[in-house]
């Protein structure tokens, strides 16, 4: 079931996220996020933007949200999307279901452009974005440093209007 997030979900969402912080380079956070910091982020995002979860038998298996791309007002109709699937739940199309719903909700807003900002290489995430007709519009080389490795970032764009 896909549903709106609620604050009681914070610990499960944090567990999903912190797995990626500790074990992967898909996020550039270097240290696990605290529950308080994650709750503050959740509150900040849900004030203005959609934040949804995929739940099965009371367990959250993934989540997706949109947020500001940049702070300056000229960017107000450009949002950055985020999708995370619990590390042991890949291959079940959870990310695709979440992305489809998130994009559907964004089409009901004044959002004009959605950006996916991805650590590269990341074949699964690239395929997910291409599935929804995102176009790769930028490649930033060696802009992040994690696990003693310089990492690239790809910028993928989807125009909604």
mmCIF file of N, CA, C and O in Angstrom, residues 54-114:
data_model
loop_
_atom_site.group_PDB
_atom_site.id
_atom_site.type_symbol
_atom_site.label_atom_id
_atom_site.label_comp_id
_atom_site.label_asym_id
_atom_site.label_seq_id
_atom_site.Cartn_x
_atom_site.Cartn_y
_atom_site.Cartn_z
ATOM 1 N N UNK A 54 5.749 3.193 1.018
ATOM 2 C CA UNK A 54 5.202 1.914 0.577
ATOM 3 C C UNK A 54 5.235 1.000 1.787
ATOM 4 O O UNK A 54 6.303 0.733 2.345
ATOM 5 N N UNK A 55 4.063 0.541 2.207
ATOM 6 C CA UNK A 55 3.941 -0.287 3.403
ATOM 7 C C UNK A 55 3.324 -1.633 3.057
ATOM 8 O O UNK A 55 2.390 -1.714 2.265
ATOM 9 N N UNK A 56 3.866 -2.666 3.669
ATOM 10 C CA UNK A 56 3.349 -4.019 3.469
ATOM 11 C C UNK A 56 3.338 -4.716 4.826
ATOM 12 O O UNK A 56 4.385 -4.817 5.486
ATOM 13 N N UNK A 57 2.177 -5.162 5.251
ATOM 14 C CA UNK A 57 2.030 -5.849 6.537
ATOM 15 C C UNK A 57 2.615 -5.046 7.704
ATOM 16 O O UNK A 57 3.292 -5.584 8.583
ATOM 17 N N UNK A 58 2.371 -3.751 7.682
ATOM 18 C CA UNK A 58 2.821 -2.884 8.758
ATOM 19 C C UNK A 58 4.285 -2.476 8.702
ATOM 20 O O UNK A 58 4.755 -1.737 9.559
ATOM 21 N N UNK A 59 5.000 -2.939 7.689
ATOM 22 C CA UNK A 59 6.421 -2.608 7.551
ATOM 23 C C UNK A 59 6.617 -1.686 6.357
ATOM 24 O O UNK A 59 6.109 -1.948 5.263
ATOM 25 N N UNK A 60 7.373 -0.614 6.559
ATOM 26 C CA UNK A 60 7.670 0.303 5.465
ATOM 27 C C UNK A 60 8.846 -0.259 4.675
ATOM 28 O O UNK A 60 9.912 -0.528 5.234
ATOM 29 N N UNK A 61 8.624 -0.458 3.372
ATOM 30 C CA UNK A 61 9.645 -1.048 2.502
ATOM 31 C C UNK A 61 10.279 -0.023 1.575
ATOM 32 O O UNK A 61 11.231 -0.345 0.863
ATOM 33 N N UNK A 62 9.761 1.195 1.574
ATOM 34 C CA UNK A 62 10.343 2.229 0.746
ATOM 35 C C UNK A 62 9.622 3.537 0.943
ATOM 36 O O UNK A 62 8.529 3.579 1.525
ATOM 37 N N UNK A 63 10.257 4.596 0.466
ATOM 38 C CA UNK A 63 9.631 5.908 0.558
ATOM 39 C C UNK A 63 10.123 6.808 -0.564
ATOM 40 O O UNK A 63 11.161 6.557 -1.176
ATOM 41 N N UNK A 64 9.334 7.845 -0.828
ATOM 42 C CA UNK A 64 9.681 8.805 -1.876
ATOM 43 C C UNK A 64 9.140 10.171 -1.473
ATOM 44 O O UNK A 64 8.101 10.274 -0.820
ATOM 45 N N UNK A 65 9.878 11.189 -1.871
ATOM 46 C CA UNK A 65 9.419 12.547 -1.609
ATOM 47 C C UNK A 65 10.040 13.500 -2.606
ATOM 48 O O UNK A 65 10.984 13.163 -3.320
ATOM 49 N N UNK A 66 9.486 14.693 -2.630
ATOM 50 C CA UNK A 66 10.044 15.777 -3.431
ATOM 51 C C UNK A 66 10.362 16.924 -2.492
ATOM 52 O O UNK A 66 9.728 17.079 -1.444
ATOM 53 N N UNK A 67 11.338 17.697 -2.881
ATOM 54 C CA UNK A 67 11.711 18.862 -2.086
ATOM 55 C C UNK A 67 12.351 19.911 -2.967
ATOM 56 O O UNK A 67 12.566 19.697 -4.163
ATOM 57 N N UNK A 68 12.668 21.025 -2.348
ATOM 58 C CA UNK A 68 13.286 22.125 -3.081
ATOM 59 C C UNK A 68 14.575 21.676 -3.741
ATOM 60 O O UNK A 68 15.382 20.962 -3.144
ATOM 61 N N UNK A 69 14.761 22.144 -4.967
ATOM 62 C CA UNK A 69 16.040 21.923 -5.637
ATOM 63 C C UNK A 69 17.067 22.926 -5.123
ATOM 64 O O UNK A 69 18.191 22.560 -4.786
ATOM 65 N N UNK A 70 16.690 24.164 -5.066
ATOM 66 C CA UNK A 70 17.541 25.249 -4.562
ATOM 67 C C UNK A 70 16.656 26.239 -3.818
ATOM 68 O O UNK A 70 15.459 26.300 -4.037
ATOM 69 N N UNK A 71 17.257 27.041 -2.986
ATOM 70 C CA UNK A 71 16.518 27.983 -2.141
ATOM 71 C C UNK A 71 16.001 29.218 -2.869
ATOM 72 O O UNK A 71 15.000 29.778 -2.482
ATOM 73 N N UNK A 72 16.661 29.655 -3.900
ATOM 74 C CA UNK A 72 16.261 30.909 -4.553
ATOM 75 C C UNK A 72 14.881 30.790 -5.205
ATOM 76 O O UNK A 72 14.546 29.770 -5.796
ATOM 77 N N UNK A 73 14.058 31.860 -5.104
ATOM 78 C CA UNK A 73 12.667 31.796 -5.550
ATOM 79 C C UNK A 73 12.466 31.441 -7.020
ATOM 80 O O UNK A 73 11.431 30.879 -7.373
ATOM 81 N N UNK A 74 13.404 31.750 -7.870
ATOM 82 C CA UNK A 74 13.229 31.432 -9.294
ATOM 83 C C UNK A 74 13.173 29.919 -9.525
ATOM 84 O O UNK A 74 12.688 29.475 -10.563
ATOM 85 N N UNK A 75 13.632 29.145 -8.550
ATOM 86 C CA UNK A 75 13.610 27.677 -8.663
ATOM 87 C C UNK A 75 12.341 27.056 -8.079
ATOM 88 O O UNK A 75 12.241 25.830 -8.015
ATOM 89 N N UNK A 76 11.376 27.845 -7.653
ATOM 90 C CA UNK A 76 10.227 27.300 -6.928
ATOM 91 C C UNK A 76 9.449 26.220 -7.678
ATOM 92 O O UNK A 76 8.807 25.386 -7.046
ATOM 93 N N UNK A 77 9.471 26.225 -8.980
ATOM 94 C CA UNK A 77 8.736 25.209 -9.752
ATOM 95 C C UNK A 77 9.615 24.045 -10.171
ATOM 96 O O UNK A 77 9.206 23.195 -10.959
ATOM 97 N N UNK A 78 10.837 23.995 -9.637
ATOM 98 C CA UNK A 78 11.764 22.894 -9.905
ATOM 99 C C UNK A 78 12.016 22.164 -8.598
ATOM 100 O O UNK A 78 12.440 22.762 -7.612
ATOM 101 N N UNK A 79 11.713 20.871 -8.592
ATOM 102 C CA UNK A 79 11.871 20.073 -7.383
ATOM 103 C C UNK A 79 12.857 18.938 -7.621
ATOM 104 O O UNK A 79 13.043 18.483 -8.747
ATOM 105 N N UNK A 80 13.455 18.480 -6.535
ATOM 106 C CA UNK A 80 14.335 17.313 -6.584
ATOM 107 C C UNK A 80 13.593 16.138 -5.956
ATOM 108 O O UNK A 80 12.989 16.266 -4.893
ATOM 109 N N UNK A 81 13.635 15.008 -6.606
ATOM 110 C CA UNK A 81 12.947 13.820 -6.111
ATOM 111 C C UNK A 81 13.932 12.896 -5.399
ATOM 112 O O UNK A 81 15.128 12.879 -5.701
ATOM 113 N N UNK A 82 13.391 12.128 -4.463
ATOM 114 C CA UNK A 82 14.177 11.155 -3.716
ATOM 115 C C UNK A 82 13.353 9.886 -3.562
ATOM 116 O O UNK A 82 12.167 9.963 -3.216
ATOM 117 N N UNK A 83 13.981 8.742 -3.813
ATOM 118 C CA UNK A 83 13.330 7.451 -3.625
ATOM 119 C C UNK A 83 14.325 6.516 -2.945
ATOM 120 O O UNK A 83 15.464 6.385 -3.405
ATOM 121 N N UNK A 84 13.888 5.881 -1.873
ATOM 122 C CA UNK A 84 14.695 4.853 -1.206
ATOM 123 C C UNK A 84 13.846 3.614 -1.001
ATOM 124 O O UNK A 84 12.684 3.704 -0.588
ATOM 125 N N UNK A 85 14.430 2.461 -1.287
ATOM 126 C CA UNK A 85 13.792 1.167 -1.055
ATOM 127 C C UNK A 85 14.656 0.411 -0.060
ATOM 128 O O UNK A 85 15.889 0.418 -0.162
ATOM 129 N N UNK A 86 14.015 -0.222 0.895
ATOM 130 C CA UNK A 86 14.746 -1.000 1.901
ATOM 131 C C UNK A 86 15.717 -1.940 1.193
ATOM 132 O O UNK A 86 15.360 -2.598 0.209
ATOM 133 N N UNK A 87 16.935 -2.010 1.704
ATOM 134 C CA UNK A 87 18.032 -2.684 0.993
ATOM 135 C C UNK A 87 17.750 -4.134 0.623
ATOM 136 O O UNK A 87 18.271 -4.617 -0.370
ATOM 137 N N UNK A 88 16.930 -4.823 1.368
ATOM 138 C CA UNK A 88 16.665 -6.239 1.063
ATOM 139 C C UNK A 88 15.345 -6.444 0.326
ATOM 140 O O UNK A 88 14.842 -7.563 0.256
ATOM 141 N N UNK A 89 14.805 -5.373 -0.258
ATOM 142 C CA UNK A 89 13.511 -5.456 -0.942
ATOM 143 C C UNK A 89 13.579 -5.073 -2.419
ATOM 144 O O UNK A 89 12.556 -4.846 -3.046
ATOM 145 N N UNK A 90 14.766 -5.027 -2.973
ATOM 146 C CA UNK A 90 14.903 -4.646 -4.384
ATOM 147 C C UNK A 90 14.356 -5.747 -5.291
ATOM 148 O O UNK A 90 14.254 -6.902 -4.902
ATOM 149 N N UNK A 91 13.975 -5.357 -6.497
ATOM 150 C CA UNK A 91 13.460 -6.305 -7.469
ATOM 151 C C UNK A 91 11.967 -6.530 -7.382
ATOM 152 O O UNK A 91 11.419 -7.353 -8.105
ATOM 153 N N UNK A 92 11.275 -5.814 -6.522
ATOM 154 C CA UNK A 92 9.827 -5.973 -6.348
ATOM 155 C C UNK A 92 9.037 -4.812 -6.957
ATOM 156 O O UNK A 92 7.842 -4.696 -6.739
ATOM 157 N N UNK A 93 9.721 -3.923 -7.673
ATOM 158 C CA UNK A 93 9.099 -2.761 -8.320
ATOM 159 C C UNK A 93 8.569 -1.736 -7.325
ATOM 160 O O UNK A 93 7.744 -0.886 -7.676
ATOM 161 N N UNK A 94 9.042 -1.773 -6.082
ATOM 162 C CA UNK A 94 8.601 -0.816 -5.078
ATOM 163 C C UNK A 94 9.013 0.598 -5.479
ATOM 164 O O UNK A 94 8.218 1.543 -5.397
ATOM 165 N N UNK A 95 10.243 0.754 -5.932
ATOM 166 C CA UNK A 95 10.708 2.067 -6.373
ATOM 167 C C UNK A 95 9.872 2.605 -7.519
ATOM 168 O O UNK A 95 9.523 3.792 -7.553
ATOM 169 N N UNK A 96 9.527 1.751 -8.451
ATOM 170 C CA UNK A 96 8.701 2.170 -9.593
ATOM 171 C C UNK A 96 7.304 2.588 -9.147
ATOM 172 O O UNK A 96 6.766 3.601 -9.616
ATOM 173 N N UNK A 97 6.714 1.820 -8.239
ATOM 174 C CA UNK A 97 5.378 2.181 -7.754
ATOM 175 C C UNK A 97 5.409 3.510 -7.008
ATOM 176 O O UNK A 97 4.518 4.359 -7.183
ATOM 177 N N UNK A 98 6.437 3.697 -6.182
ATOM 178 C CA UNK A 98 6.563 4.950 -5.453
ATOM 179 C C UNK A 98 6.773 6.125 -6.408
ATOM 180 O O UNK A 98 6.140 7.173 -6.261
ATOM 181 N N UNK A 99 7.643 5.938 -7.397
ATOM 182 C CA UNK A 99 7.924 7.032 -8.330
ATOM 183 C C UNK A 99 6.685 7.389 -9.141
ATOM 184 O O UNK A 99 6.387 8.566 -9.363
ATOM 185 N N UNK A 100 5.944 6.384 -9.579
ATOM 186 C CA UNK A 100 4.722 6.653 -10.345
ATOM 187 C C UNK A 100 3.750 7.492 -9.523
ATOM 188 O O UNK A 100 3.162 8.462 -10.030
ATOM 189 N N UNK A 101 3.577 7.140 -8.276
ATOM 190 C CA UNK A 101 2.656 7.890 -7.421
ATOM 191 C C UNK A 101 3.184 9.286 -7.120
ATOM 192 O O UNK A 101 2.429 10.268 -7.155
ATOM 193 N N UNK A 102 4.467 9.393 -6.830
ATOM 194 C CA UNK A 102 5.049 10.708 -6.548
ATOM 195 C C UNK A 102 4.878 11.636 -7.742
ATOM 196 O O UNK A 102 4.440 12.787 -7.603
ATOM 197 N N UNK A 103 5.193 11.154 -8.936
ATOM 198 C CA UNK A 103 5.071 11.993 -10.136
ATOM 199 C C UNK A 103 3.618 12.364 -10.399
ATOM 200 O O UNK A 103 3.317 13.485 -10.812
ATOM 201 N N UNK A 104 2.707 11.446 -10.144
ATOM 202 C CA UNK A 104 1.287 11.738 -10.298
ATOM 203 C C UNK A 104 0.874 12.884 -9.370
ATOM 204 O O UNK A 104 0.147 13.796 -9.776
ATOM 205 N N UNK A 105 1.349 12.840 -8.137
ATOM 206 C CA UNK A 105 1.022 13.908 -7.199
ATOM 207 C C UNK A 105 1.668 15.233 -7.614
ATOM 208 O O UNK A 105 1.056 16.287 -7.495
ATOM 209 N N UNK A 106 2.888 15.173 -8.099
ATOM 210 C CA UNK A 106 3.571 16.408 -8.508
ATOM 211 C C UNK A 106 2.897 17.057 -9.709
ATOM 212 O O UNK A 106 2.916 18.285 -9.837
ATOM 213 N N UNK A 107 2.285 16.255 -10.562
ATOM 214 C CA UNK A 107 1.577 16.813 -11.719
ATOM 215 C C UNK A 107 0.362 17.630 -11.294
ATOM 216 O O UNK A 107 -0.142 18.428 -12.081
ATOM 217 N N UNK A 108 -0.098 17.443 -10.072
ATOM 218 C CA UNK A 108 -1.242 18.197 -9.554
ATOM 219 C C UNK A 108 -0.812 19.504 -8.878
ATOM 220 O O UNK A 108 -1.641 20.214 -8.325
ATOM 221 N N UNK A 109 0.475 19.794 -8.902
ATOM 222 C CA UNK A 109 1.008 20.999 -8.266
ATOM 223 C C UNK A 109 1.524 21.953 -9.347
ATOM 224 O O UNK A 109 1.386 21.686 -10.540
ATOM 225 N N UNK A 110 2.195 23.004 -8.918
ATOM 226 C CA UNK A 110 2.796 23.925 -9.882
ATOM 227 C C UNK A 110 4.220 23.510 -10.250
ATOM 228 O O UNK A 110 4.940 24.274 -10.880
ATOM 229 N N UNK A 111 4.595 22.298 -9.889
ATOM 230 C CA UNK A 111 5.920 21.788 -10.252
ATOM 231 C C UNK A 111 6.023 21.669 -11.775
ATOM 232 O O UNK A 111 5.163 21.090 -12.424
ATOM 233 N N UNK A 112 7.077 22.222 -12.322
ATOM 234 C CA UNK A 112 7.298 22.191 -13.773
ATOM 235 C C UNK A 112 8.379 21.193 -14.146
ATOM 236 O O UNK A 112 8.305 20.534 -15.174
ATOM 237 N N UNK A 113 9.408 21.079 -13.291
ATOM 238 C CA UNK A 113 10.552 20.208 -13.570
ATOM 239 C C UNK A 113 10.894 19.414 -12.318
ATOM 240 O O UNK A 113 10.935 19.973 -11.218
ATOM 241 N N UNK A 114 11.142 18.123 -12.508
ATOM 242 C CA UNK A 114 11.606 17.253 -11.428
ATOM 243 C C UNK A 114 13.020 16.807 -11.786
ATOM 244 O O UNK A 114 13.271 16.380 -12.918
#
